[in-house]
Short mmCIF file of C-alpha atoms in Angstrom, two decimals:
data_model
loop_
_atom_site.label_atom_id
_atom_site.label_comp_id
_atom_site.label_asym_id
_atom_site.label_seq_id
_atom_site.Cartn_x
_atom_site.Cartn_y
_atom_site.Cartn_z
CA MET A 239 0.26 -0.16 0.05
CA THR A 240 1.22 3.31 -0.89
CA GLN A 241 1.11 6.66 1.56
CA ARG A 242 -1.34 8.74 0.94
CA SER A 243 -1.17 12.63 0.87
CA HIS A 244 -0.62 14.95 4.25
CA SER A 245 -3.63 16.87 3.88
CA SER A 246 -5.39 13.63 2.80
CA ARG A 247 -5.47 13.04 7.05
CA PHE A 248 -7.48 16.07 7.66
CA ASN A 249 -10.51 15.71 4.81
CA GLN A 250 -14.01 15.30 5.67
CA ASN A 251 -13.00 11.56 6.73
CA HIS A 252 -10.85 12.74 9.58
CA ARG A 253 -13.46 14.99 11.31
CA ASN A 254 -15.79 11.50 11.92
CA SER A 255 -12.63 9.76 13.23
CA LEU A 256 -12.82 8.15 16.67
CA VAL A 257 -9.35 7.89 17.08
CA TRP A 258 -8.82 11.77 16.91
CA MET A 259 -11.98 12.45 19.07
CA VAL A 260 -10.64 10.06 21.41
CA ILE A 261 -7.17 11.62 21.72
CA LEU A 262 -8.99 14.96 21.29
CA GLY A 263 -10.84 14.52 24.18
CA LEU A 264 -7.55 13.17 26.76
CA ILE A 265 -5.72 15.66 25.95
CA THR A 266 -8.53 18.64 26.50
CA THR A 267 -9.36 17.33 29.43
CA GLY A 268 -5.51 17.99 31.39
CA SER A 269 -4.76 20.40 34.21
CA LEU A 270 -5.33 23.68 32.55
CA GLY A 271 -8.97 23.12 32.99
CA CYS A 272 -11.84 21.14 32.29
CA SER A 273 -12.74 20.81 28.97
CA LYS A 274 -14.45 17.60 27.83
CA THR A 275 -15.30 15.60 24.79
CA GLU A 276 -18.81 15.09 23.32
CA SER A 277 -18.52 12.10 25.53
CA THR A 278 -19.83 14.26 28.53
CA ARG A 279 -23.12 15.90 26.26
CA GLN A 280 -24.09 12.44 24.56
CA ALA A 281 -24.54 11.29 28.88
CA SER A 282 -25.75 14.85 30.29
CA THR A 283 -28.45 15.65 27.72
CA GLY A 284 -29.13 12.48 26.04
CA GLU A 285 -28.46 13.69 22.51
CA GLU A 286 -26.03 13.42 19.93
CA PRO A 287 -22.98 14.66 19.94
CA LEU A 288 -21.64 18.08 19.45
CA PRO A 289 -20.46 18.45 15.66
CA PRO A 290 -16.14 18.86 15.21
CA LEU A 291 -16.24 22.51 14.10
CA PRO A 292 -16.55 23.50 10.44
CA SER A 293 -13.81 24.15 8.63
CA ASP A 294 -15.34 26.51 5.89
CA ALA A 295 -13.36 29.19 8.01
CA SER A 296 -10.06 29.79 6.31
CA ASP A 297 -6.79 28.71 7.52
CA GLU A 298 -4.69 31.72 6.44
CA SER A 299 -7.66 33.24 10.08
CA LEU A 300 -5.62 30.89 12.28
CA PRO A 301 -3.42 33.45 14.47
CA SER A 302 0.08 32.93 13.30
CA ASP A 303 2.22 34.45 15.50
CA VAL A 304 2.13 35.52 19.22
CA ASP A 305 2.39 39.52 19.99
CA SER A 306 -0.13 40.78 17.35
CA SER A 307 -2.60 43.38 19.41
CA GLN A 308 -4.29 43.39 16.14
CA ARG A 309 -6.10 40.14 16.24
CA SER A 310 -7.38 40.70 19.57
CA GLU A 311 -10.62 42.48 17.58
CA PHE A 312 -10.89 39.19 15.36
CA ILE A 313 -11.14 36.73 18.22
CA SER A 314 -13.08 39.37 20.52
CA GLN A 315 -16.31 38.78 18.10
CA PRO A 316 -19.39 37.67 19.38
CA ALA A 317 -21.17 34.45 18.43
CA PRO A 318 -24.07 35.00 15.98
CA GLY A 319 -27.50 33.56 16.61
CA ASP A 320 -28.27 34.51 19.81
CA THR A 321 -29.48 36.60 22.47
CA ALA A 322 -26.02 38.37 24.18
CA THR A 323 -24.82 40.44 26.50
CA VAL A 324 -21.39 41.87 25.76
CA GLU A 325 -19.19 44.21 27.97
CA PRO A 326 -17.14 46.43 26.79
CA LYS A 327 -13.80 44.29 26.42
CA GLY A 328 -11.82 43.90 29.53
CA TRP A 329 -10.80 41.32 31.92
CA PRO A 330 -14.30 39.19 32.77
CA SER A 331 -14.08 36.88 35.96
CA PRO A 332 -12.60 34.14 35.67
CA THR A 333 -15.83 31.75 36.37
CA SER A 334 -17.75 30.54 33.89
CA ALA A 335 -18.88 33.45 31.71
CA LEU A 336 -21.77 30.72 29.69
CA SER A 337 -23.11 29.19 32.88
CA ILE A 338 -27.00 30.09 32.26
CA GLU A 339 -29.49 31.06 35.77
CA GLN A 340 -30.63 27.71 37.70
CA GLU A 341 -34.44 27.53 36.69
CA SER A 342 -34.42 30.23 34.02
CA GLU A 343 -36.65 29.72 31.36
CA ASP A 344 -35.39 32.42 29.31
CA ALA A 345 -32.50 31.91 29.80
CA THR A 346 -29.47 33.91 27.69
CA VAL A 347 -25.74 33.95 27.45
CA LYS A 348 -24.33 36.13 30.28
CA PRO A 349 -20.76 38.38 28.83
CA GLU A 350 -18.57 36.63 27.05
CA LEU A 351 -15.50 36.04 27.12
CA GLN A 352 -13.26 39.07 25.85
CA LEU A 353 -9.56 39.02 25.25
CA ARG A 354 -7.89 42.46 26.19
CA ASN A 355 -4.69 43.04 25.21
CA ASP A 356 -2.37 44.27 28.24
CA LEU A 357 -2.83 40.50 30.47
CA THR A 358 -0.50 39.57 32.40
CA PRO A 359 0.88 36.50 32.59
CA GLU A 360 -0.94 35.22 35.73
CA LYS A 361 -4.33 36.52 34.30
CA LEU A 362 -3.38 34.50 30.58
CA VAL A 363 -3.71 31.16 32.79
CA ASP A 364 -6.64 32.43 34.25
CA PHE A 365 -8.19 33.17 31.22
CA LEU A 366 -7.14 30.09 30.09
CA SER A 367 -8.71 28.39 32.44
CA ALA A 368 -12.41 31.00 31.78
CA CYS A 369 -11.68 29.02 28.26
CA ASP A 370 -12.52 25.39 29.36
CA GLN A 371 -14.83 26.19 31.46
CA ASP A 372 -17.29 27.50 28.85
CA MET A 373 -16.00 25.39 26.56
CA GLU A 374 -17.60 22.29 29.28
CA LEU A 375 -20.33 24.53 29.44
CA ILE A 376 -20.95 24.18 25.64
CA TYR A 377 -20.34 20.14 25.83
CA SER A 378 -22.99 19.24 28.20
CA GLY A 379 -25.33 21.42 26.74
CA ARG A 380 -26.08 24.17 29.44
CA SER A 381 -24.24 27.03 27.65
CA GLY A 382 -27.73 28.77 27.26
CA LEU A 383 -27.56 28.95 23.66
CA LYS A 384 -30.08 28.23 21.82
CA SER A 385 -29.32 26.14 18.96
CA ARG A 386 -27.08 23.58 17.40
CA GLU A 387 -25.11 26.59 15.07
CA ALA A 388 -24.46 29.09 17.39
CA GLU A 389 -22.87 26.20 20.25
CA VAL A 390 -20.55 25.65 16.99
CA ALA A 391 -20.16 29.45 16.57
CA GLU A 392 -19.12 30.05 19.70
CA MET A 393 -16.97 27.07 20.68
CA GLN A 394 -14.89 28.12 18.03
CA ARG A 395 -14.95 31.53 18.72
CA ILE A 396 -13.65 30.45 22.13
CA ILE A 397 -10.86 27.84 20.86
CA ARG A 398 -9.00 30.48 18.60
CA MET A 399 -9.37 32.93 21.56
CA LYS A 400 -7.40 30.46 23.85
CA LEU A 401 -5.38 29.97 20.83
CA GLU A 402 -3.92 33.24 21.07
CA ALA A 403 -4.10 33.44 24.46
CA SER A 404 -1.57 30.65 24.93
CA ARG A 405 1.06 32.50 22.72
CA ARG A 406 0.62 35.33 23.80
CA LEU A 407 1.67 33.72 27.18
CA VAL A 408 4.56 31.41 25.75
CA ALA A 409 5.74 34.88 24.17
CA HIS A 410 5.66 37.00 27.66
CA ALA A 411 8.75 38.15 28.72
CA ASP A 412 7.42 38.06 32.45
CA ALA A 413 6.81 34.59 32.14
CA THR A 414 7.25 31.73 34.31
CA ASP A 415 8.62 28.33 32.63
CA GLU A 416 5.92 26.65 34.77
CA GLN A 417 3.38 29.51 33.33
CA ARG A 418 4.92 28.76 29.28
CA VAL A 419 4.01 25.64 30.05
CA THR A 420 0.97 26.20 30.37
CA GLY A 421 1.33 28.17 27.33
CA LYS A 422 2.09 24.95 25.59
CA ARG A 423 -0.31 22.54 26.77
CA GLY A 424 -2.69 25.05 25.99
CA GLU A 425 -1.85 25.35 21.88
CA LEU A 426 -1.21 21.89 22.10
CA GLN A 427 -5.42 21.89 22.59
CA SER A 428 -6.72 24.44 20.42
CA LEU A 429 -5.26 23.38 17.54
CA SER A 430 -6.15 20.14 18.68
CA HIS A 431 -9.74 20.94 18.59
CA LEU A 432 -9.14 23.11 15.39
CA ALA A 433 -7.32 20.07 13.38
CA SER A 434 -10.41 17.88 14.35
CA GLY A 435 -12.81 20.06 13.01
CA GLY A 436 -10.76 19.72 9.37
CA SER A 437 -7.68 22.69 9.18
CA LEU A 438 -4.98 21.24 8.40
CA LYS A 439 -3.56 24.22 8.48
CA ALA A 440 -3.57 23.99 12.74
CA ALA A 441 -2.61 20.21 11.99
CA GLU A 442 0.90 21.20 10.44
CA GLU A 443 1.35 23.64 13.14
CA LEU A 444 0.08 21.03 16.17
CA GLU A 445 3.04 18.11 14.37
CA VAL A 446 4.99 20.82 14.98
CA ILE A 447 4.21 21.67 18.30
CA ALA A 448 3.86 17.93 18.97
CA LYS A 449 7.49 16.69 17.85
CA ALA A 450 8.67 19.53 19.92
CA GLY A 451 7.08 19.13 22.93
CA LEU A 452 9.12 15.85 22.67
CA GLU A 453 11.60 16.91 24.42
CA SER A 454 10.58 18.86 27.21
CA ASN A 455 11.21 18.93 30.98
CA ASP A 456 7.77 18.59 31.41
CA PRO A 457 6.54 15.49 32.13
CA SER A 458 2.90 16.38 31.25
CA PHE A 459 3.24 18.40 28.47
CA ALA A 460 5.94 15.40 26.68
CA SER A 461 2.71 13.45 27.43
CA ASP A 462 0.72 15.45 26.02
CA SER A 463 2.81 15.73 22.75
CA ARG A 464 2.88 11.93 22.93
CA LEU A 465 -0.12 11.60 22.73
CA VAL A 466 -1.30 14.12 19.57
CA LEU A 467 1.82 11.59 17.56
CA VAL A 468 0.23 8.46 18.47
CA GLY A 469 -2.76 10.30 17.39
CA PHE A 470 -1.59 11.50 13.90
CA GLU A 471 0.70 8.19 13.88
CA LEU A 472 -3.73 6.24 14.21
CA GLU A 473 -4.36 8.74 11.08
CA SER A 474 -1.22 7.46 9.44
CA LEU A 475 -2.25 4.17 9.58
CA GLN A 476 -6.01 4.20 8.46
CA ASN A 477 -4.35 6.06 5.72
CA GLY A 478 -2.36 3.02 4.73
CA ASN A 479 0.85 4.30 5.68
CA GLU A 480 3.59 1.22 5.93
CA LEU A 481 5.38 2.79 8.29
CA ALA A 482 3.29 4.19 10.66
CA PRO A 483 2.98 0.72 12.33
CA GLN A 484 6.85 0.97 13.53
CA LYS A 485 6.58 4.80 14.43
CA ILE A 486 3.13 3.83 16.38
CA VAL A 487 5.15 0.92 18.84
CA ASP A 488 7.69 3.79 19.25
CA LEU A 489 6.23 6.15 20.33
CA VAL A 490 4.55 3.67 23.03
CA GLU A 491 7.48 1.77 24.35
CA GLN A 492 9.51 5.57 24.86
CA PHE A 493 6.30 6.45 27.15
CA THR A 494 7.90 6.57 30.99
CA PRO A 495 5.20 6.25 33.44
CA ASN A 496 4.64 8.77 35.82
CA PRO A 497 5.74 7.57 39.42
CA GLN A 498 3.49 9.53 41.04
CA ALA A 499 0.44 8.68 39.85
CA PRO A 500 -0.45 6.32 36.35
CA ASP A 501 -1.20 8.53 33.11
CA VAL A 502 -4.80 7.20 32.30
CA PRO A 503 -4.99 9.26 29.10
CA ALA A 504 -1.43 7.29 27.86
CA LEU A 505 -2.49 3.58 28.51
CA MET A 506 -6.93 5.31 26.70
CA VAL A 507 -4.48 5.87 23.85
CA MET A 508 -2.03 2.67 24.27
CA GLY A 509 -5.03 0.60 24.55
CA GLN A 510 -6.95 2.67 21.12
CA ALA A 511 -3.48 2.04 19.12
CA ARG A 512 -3.38 -2.06 20.26
CA GLU A 513 -6.79 -2.36 18.69
CA LEU A 514 -6.48 -0.60 15.38
CA LEU A 515 -3.12 -2.08 15.19
CA SER A 516 -4.44 -5.66 15.41
CA GLN A 517 -7.54 -4.29 13.29
CA TYR A 518 -5.59 -3.82 10.30
CA GLY A 519 -3.23 -6.90 11.07
CA HIS A 520 -0.40 -5.32 12.07
CA VAL A 521 -0.45 -8.85 15.60
CA ASP A 522 3.25 -8.28 16.00
CA GLU A 523 3.28 -4.08 16.43
CA ALA A 524 -0.29 -4.85 18.06
CA LYS A 525 1.73 -7.37 20.75
CA ARG A 526 4.17 -5.04 21.55
CA VAL A 527 1.78 -2.50 22.37
CA ARG A 528 0.05 -4.39 24.53
CA GLU A 529 3.19 -6.09 25.78
CA LYS A 530 4.21 -2.47 26.99
CA ILE A 531 0.16 -2.09 28.43
CA LEU A 532 0.92 -4.57 30.69
CA ALA A 533 4.25 -3.83 31.98
CA THR A 534 3.88 -0.23 32.58
CA PHE A 535 -0.14 -0.84 33.79
CA ALA A 536 -1.66 -4.52 35.15
CA ASP A 537 0.10 -4.70 38.66
CA ASP A 538 -0.76 -0.52 39.62
CA ALA A 539 -1.66 0.04 42.78
CA ASN A 540 -5.10 1.38 42.08
CA PRO A 541 -7.18 -1.62 41.08
CA GLU A 542 -9.41 0.14 39.00
CA VAL A 543 -6.00 1.64 36.56
CA ALA A 544 -4.81 -2.53 36.87
CA MET A 545 -8.49 -3.99 35.68
CA MET A 546 -8.50 -1.19 32.68
CA ALA A 547 -5.14 -1.93 31.50
CA ALA A 548 -6.23 -5.82 31.12
CA LYS A 549 -9.65 -4.81 29.45
CA LEU A 550 -7.16 -2.67 26.83
CA ALA A 551 -3.91 -4.68 26.39
CA GLY A 552 -6.79 -7.36 25.26
CA ALA A 553 -6.27 -11.06 24.56
CA VAL A 554 -5.65 -12.89 20.99
CA GLN A 555 -6.41 -16.23 22.65
CA PHE A 556 -9.68 -14.88 23.78
CA ASP A 557 -11.34 -15.75 20.10
CA GLY A 558 -10.26 -20.19 21.45
CA VAL A 559 -11.62 -19.79 24.47
CA ASP A 560 -14.24 -18.33 23.89
CA LYS A 561 -15.47 -20.92 21.05
CA LEU A 562 -14.82 -23.57 23.54
CA ARG A 563 -16.92 -22.09 26.20
CA ALA A 564 -19.97 -21.49 23.89
CA ALA A 565 -19.75 -25.18 22.75
CA ALA A 566 -20.01 -26.34 26.28
CA LEU A 567 -22.96 -23.93 27.46
CA ALA A 568 -24.46 -24.94 24.17
CA GLY A 569 -24.31 -28.65 25.45
CA GLN A 570 -21.74 -29.95 22.83
CA SER A 571 -18.92 -32.53 23.59
CA VAL A 572 -15.69 -30.31 25.65
CA THR A 573 -13.59 -32.39 27.59
CA PRO A 574 -11.97 -31.00 30.55
CA ALA A 575 -8.64 -31.65 29.29
CA GLN A 576 -9.44 -30.00 26.26
CA TRP A 577 -10.51 -26.57 28.31
CA LYS A 578 -7.51 -26.85 30.89
CA ALA A 579 -5.36 -26.75 27.47
CA ALA A 580 -7.29 -23.80 26.46
CA ALA A 581 -7.60 -21.86 29.29
CA GLN A 582 -3.86 -22.09 30.19
CA THR A 583 -3.08 -21.23 26.50
CA LEU A 584 -5.44 -17.87 28.08
CA ILE A 585 -3.40 -17.40 30.93
CA ASP A 586 0.20 -17.58 29.06
CA GLU A 587 -1.37 -15.27 26.37
CA SER A 588 -2.88 -12.66 29.58
CA ARG A 589 -1.67 -13.25 33.30
CA ASP A 590 -3.61 -10.28 34.03
CA MET A 591 -6.92 -9.21 35.65
CA MET A 592 -9.01 -9.68 33.07
CA THR A 593 -8.42 -12.96 32.52
CA VAL A 594 -9.20 -14.18 35.99
CA GLN A 595 -12.37 -12.66 35.84
CA TYR A 596 -13.11 -14.17 32.93
CA LEU A 597 -12.63 -17.48 34.18
CA ALA A 598 -14.53 -17.45 37.23
CA THR A 599 -17.54 -15.70 35.39
CA ALA A 600 -17.40 -18.86 32.46
CA ALA A 601 -16.86 -21.04 35.80
CA LEU A 602 -20.08 -19.92 37.64
CA GLU A 603 -21.65 -20.14 33.89
CA LEU A 604 -20.60 -23.75 33.70
CA GLN A 605 -21.15 -25.00 36.76
CA GLY A 606 -24.37 -23.02 36.45
CA SER A 607 -25.47 -25.49 32.82
CA GLY A 608 -24.37 -28.24 34.99
CA ASN A 609 -20.95 -29.17 33.71
CA ASP A 610 -19.82 -29.80 37.39
CA PRO A 611 -16.35 -30.76 35.84
CA LEU A 612 -15.56 -28.43 33.75
CA ALA A 613 -16.01 -25.86 36.42
CA ALA A 614 -13.93 -27.84 38.77
CA ALA A 615 -11.26 -27.85 35.88
CA THR A 616 -11.71 -24.25 34.90
CA TYR A 617 -10.58 -24.18 39.65
CA GLU A 618 -7.90 -26.06 38.94
CA VAL A 619 -6.11 -24.49 36.15
CA LEU A 620 -6.22 -20.53 38.28
CA GLN A 621 -5.26 -22.62 41.32
CA GLN A 622 -1.89 -24.05 39.81
CA ASN A 623 -0.78 -20.18 38.19
CA PHE A 624 -1.82 -17.78 41.21
CA THR A 625 -0.79 -19.05 44.05
CA ASP A 626 0.78 -15.54 45.90
CA PRO A 627 -2.37 -14.47 48.32
CA THR A 628 -0.24 -11.26 48.93
CA GLU A 629 -0.61 -10.57 44.68
CA ALA A 630 -3.55 -9.16 43.48
CA LEU A 631 -4.17 -11.94 41.06
CA GLY A 632 -4.32 -14.82 43.89
CA ARG A 633 -6.76 -12.90 46.28
CA GLU A 634 -9.04 -12.70 43.48
CA VAL A 635 -8.67 -16.12 42.98
CA ASN A 636 -8.69 -17.98 46.88
CA VAL A 637 -12.08 -15.37 46.49
CA ALA A 638 -13.38 -17.86 43.73
CA ILE A 639 -12.05 -21.66 44.73
CA GLU A 640 -13.43 -20.72 48.35
CA ALA A 641 -17.06 -19.29 47.84
CA ALA A 642 -16.73 -22.41 45.29
CA ARG A 643 -15.98 -24.45 47.96
CA ALA A 644 -18.28 -23.23 50.39
CA ARG A 645 -21.37 -23.68 47.22
CA ALA A 646 -20.20 -26.98 47.63
CA ASP A 647 -20.28 -27.25 51.33
CA ILE A 648 -23.93 -25.58 51.19
CA ILE A 649 -25.31 -28.12 49.80
CA GLY A 650 -27.83 -30.58 51.40
CA THR A 651 -27.43 -28.81 54.98
CA PRO A 652 -30.70 -27.59 56.34
CA PHE A 653 -31.40 -23.60 56.23
CA ASP A 654 -31.34 -22.66 60.19
CA PHE A 655 -30.39 -19.43 59.79
CA GLN A 656 -31.74 -16.59 62.41
CA LEU A 657 -32.48 -13.83 60.72
CA PRO A 658 -35.91 -10.72 61.17
CA SER A 659 -37.76 -10.20 59.05
CA LEU A 660 -37.34 -7.57 56.38
CA GLY A 661 -40.89 -6.34 56.75
CA GLY A 662 -41.44 -6.66 60.64
CA GLU A 663 -43.13 -10.27 59.74
CA THR A 664 -42.56 -12.78 61.50
CA ILE A 665 -40.85 -15.46 59.16
CA GLU A 666 -41.03 -19.04 60.39
CA MET A 667 -39.10 -20.92 58.10
CA SER A 668 -40.85 -24.57 59.43
CA ASP A 669 -44.02 -23.32 57.82
CA TYR A 670 -42.56 -23.69 55.02
CA ARG A 671 -41.95 -27.57 54.99
CA GLY A 672 -43.28 -29.94 52.36
CA ARG A 673 -42.73 -27.02 49.48
CA VAL A 674 -39.68 -26.25 47.88
CA VAL A 675 -38.72 -22.52 48.48
CA LEU A 676 -36.82 -20.31 45.53
CA MET A 677 -35.32 -18.07 47.64
CA PRO A 678 -33.51 -14.96 45.66
CA PHE A 679 -30.88 -12.92 47.15
CA TRP A 680 -31.07 -8.73 46.56
CA ALA A 681 -29.97 -5.69 47.22
CA ALA A 682 -32.77 -2.47 46.61
CA GLU A 683 -29.61 -1.01 44.83
CA PHE A 684 -28.47 -3.82 42.39
CA PRO A 685 -31.78 -4.44 40.28
CA ALA A 686 -30.09 -6.68 38.02
CA SER A 687 -30.06 -8.89 41.38
CA LEU A 688 -33.64 -9.82 40.60
CA GLN A 689 -32.92 -10.49 36.88
CA LEU A 690 -34.53 -13.87 37.13
CA LEU A 691 -37.33 -12.54 39.64
CA PRO A 692 -40.22 -13.37 36.53
CA ASN A 693 -39.61 -17.12 36.45
CA ILE A 694 -39.54 -17.45 39.87
CA ILE A 695 -43.09 -15.94 40.05
CA ASN A 696 -43.87 -18.37 37.54
CA LEU A 697 -42.40 -21.52 38.84
CA ARG A 698 -45.41 -20.47 42.44
CA GLU A 699 -47.42 -19.92 40.05
CA ARG A 700 -47.87 -22.53 38.30
CA ASN A 701 -47.49 -24.38 41.38
CA PRO A 702 -49.05 -22.86 44.43
CA ASN A 703 -49.47 -25.24 46.43
CA HIS A 704 -45.97 -26.70 45.95
CA VAL A 705 -43.59 -23.69 45.65
CA ALA A 706 -42.68 -20.25 47.73
CA ILE A 707 -40.92 -17.62 47.84
CA VAL A 708 -38.65 -16.00 50.54
CA GLY A 709 -36.37 -13.48 49.67
CA VAL A 710 -33.19 -12.72 51.03
CA ASN A 711 -32.53 -8.67 51.63
CA LEU A 712 -28.69 -7.62 51.45
CA ASP A 713 -28.66 -4.24 52.05
CA SER A 714 -26.56 -2.49 54.19
CA ARG A 715 -30.30 -1.40 55.97
CA ALA A 716 -33.88 -1.42 55.77
CA SER A 717 -33.85 2.09 54.30
CA ASP A 718 -36.98 3.18 52.85
CA GLN A 719 -36.61 2.70 49.26
CA THR A 720 -35.12 -0.93 50.38
CA ILE A 721 -38.81 -1.61 52.12
CA ASN A 722 -40.58 0.06 48.53
CA ALA A 723 -39.06 -2.83 46.54
CA LYS A 724 -39.72 -5.35 49.04
CA GLU A 725 -43.73 -4.09 49.18
CA LYS A 726 -43.55 -4.79 45.01
CA LEU A 727 -41.68 -7.91 44.72
CA GLY A 728 -45.08 -9.69 47.10
CA PHE A 729 -43.00 -11.96 48.98
CA PRO A 730 -41.54 -11.77 52.20
CA SER A 731 -37.72 -11.50 52.83
CA LEU A 732 -35.20 -11.53 55.77
CA HIS A 733 -32.40 -9.05 55.95
CA SER A 734 -29.10 -9.91 56.24
CA ALA A 735 -27.63 -6.45 56.57
CA THR A 736 -24.42 -6.06 54.65
CA GLU A 737 -21.26 -4.41 56.55
CA PRO A 738 -19.25 -2.92 53.98
CA GLY A 739 -16.08 -2.57 56.78
CA ALA A 740 -16.73 -5.42 58.54
CA GLU A 741 -14.06 -8.45 58.20
CA VAL A 742 -16.37 -10.44 56.51
CA PRO A 743 -19.00 -8.09 55.28
CA ASN A 744 -22.49 -10.43 54.85
CA PRO A 745 -21.92 -13.74 56.81
CA ILE A 746 -24.75 -15.83 54.83
CA VAL A 747 -23.42 -14.40 51.31
CA LYS A 748 -19.48 -16.19 52.51
CA GLN A 749 -21.26 -19.36 53.32
CA PHE A 750 -23.48 -19.58 50.55
CA GLY A 751 -20.79 -18.59 48.06
CA MET A 752 -22.27 -15.48 46.96
CA VAL A 753 -19.64 -13.80 44.58
CA SER A 754 -22.48 -11.86 42.04
CA LEU A 755 -26.07 -11.04 41.40
CA PRO A 756 -28.00 -12.37 40.30
CA PHE A 757 -28.32 -15.54 43.13
CA LEU A 758 -31.23 -18.25 44.27
CA VAL A 759 -31.08 -20.47 47.09
CA ILE A 760 -33.47 -23.73 46.83
CA LEU A 761 -34.68 -25.46 50.00
CA ASP A 762 -36.03 -28.83 49.38
CA ARG A 763 -39.61 -30.49 51.02
CA ASP A 764 -37.29 -30.79 54.27
CA GLY A 765 -35.45 -26.75 54.30
CA LYS A 766 -32.59 -28.31 52.89
CA VAL A 767 -30.09 -26.51 50.48
CA ALA A 768 -30.81 -28.37 47.16
CA ASP A 769 -29.01 -25.82 44.97
CA VAL A 770 -27.71 -22.86 43.98
CA CYS A 771 -28.63 -20.87 41.12
CA PHE A 772 -26.98 -18.19 38.41
CA THR A 773 -29.27 -19.08 35.90
CA GLU A 774 -32.28 -19.73 34.60
CA ARG A 775 -31.73 -23.18 32.84
CA GLN A 776 -30.76 -24.15 36.37
CA LEU A 777 -33.28 -22.24 38.68
CA GLN A 778 -35.71 -24.40 35.64
CA SER A 779 -34.27 -28.01 35.92
CA SER A 780 -33.11 -27.66 39.57
CA THR A 781 -36.68 -26.46 40.81
CA GLN A 782 -38.32 -29.03 38.44
CA ARG A 783 -36.44 -31.74 39.61
CA LEU A 784 -37.01 -31.14 43.65
CA LEU A 785 -40.68 -31.08 42.46
CA ALA A 786 -41.10 -34.61 41.06
CA GLN A 787 -39.71 -35.75 44.11
CA GLU A 788 -42.89 -36.98 46.67
#
């Protein structure tokens, strides 16, 4: 494949590029301020994302130097389209100029940000922060602007002001080194916005600044610059540049982790790079990026970062084990030896939290489908590979194995827990002797805990004299939300309070080996635990088996 021209990377298709939106969003959530990506608006308002900035403005209109005071007239023009009160040019409060009064049905835009010519470095830094705040209001749909066109126009005005203010800060004779870095980051962010809107001139300037930024002594600016350059190379990859895969790998492998805090934006870009490299068939390069992700983030002290790293790193062997998993759940013949070999291959390829949790979940599904041999084989492989209980992976495996043992040990034992009822009524389990009791464990804050409820009620309605329902609520306290939920359920519930700070948060959960919801216990006619269920199939087969017994 031949490399396409430089300008083709910023055509109409570029504006819709997920890659560039990811890069743009990450570098605009840095320490300068709070501007967000289009996803913020979508999440908060349910609307379609704000479209990229229009590219019909001439590239020549971009400021080309940093000390031309005449340009303040250009960047201080009010946005067209909506009513706005424009005060004389001067320094506004650093709080957002586009905020609107709460509960106002006739909200209008408050005085707009205007860039004066004689701002000190301190005021320029404040101005950049105010720009970010106003951009955030527009993205979240809270600006008071009444049309999408007005939002786009005002966003473009603010971005160009931010670019000018950033350049003034970089060139200001009184600026400190730290303030100049802030200006450079603002310039990088502003040009990224304009490049995402299709401006070739902005893209060219952005690439120059990012390459120079790699040599910066400021780790945050260097990291932002690296992210931008990865974005350029990902675009080149999509456009057929044969050199792009190796350049992506080089940029990723040069990344130096921050010892103070994990660089989550860098992690996310690495994940995007790995995914695209794999998608375009560059398996070796994707594997090297994956190795960098795991080497840098897989053992992070923050478990959320470690889990994110595991997900973004992916694993090429998931496809193989997934096929066997699907076959086994469909009732096809899969031997324990075949399953153990696939599980071991996955562990060898991806020794991380994602793999551990994947296999632990698979074991639950296999047990729920009645395939106890494969479930046991899964726990055996996990136990053989993760033996250190002081490591996060070892602890996760121990929890899964101990829970599996608890579920096995509880079968056949009487349900004799002395628990209060949730609603204050008297519940004596002995009153249910002679009937099969379906006992869903549930919590008001987790609606998914009652996914099996329609099937449970259906079984009782079809067998009113032989099936009863008694729930076990696991909320920390019987709140109004919990009581209201219980009243809607239509069956009594015991209450086993969960205490998050306790050494054993909930004794009944531990004794029954519950590790996920939904979770249901079935008691036989003698009040003994006959089965624990996670799936509809398991619920139906176990109940029918018990009802058939006289």
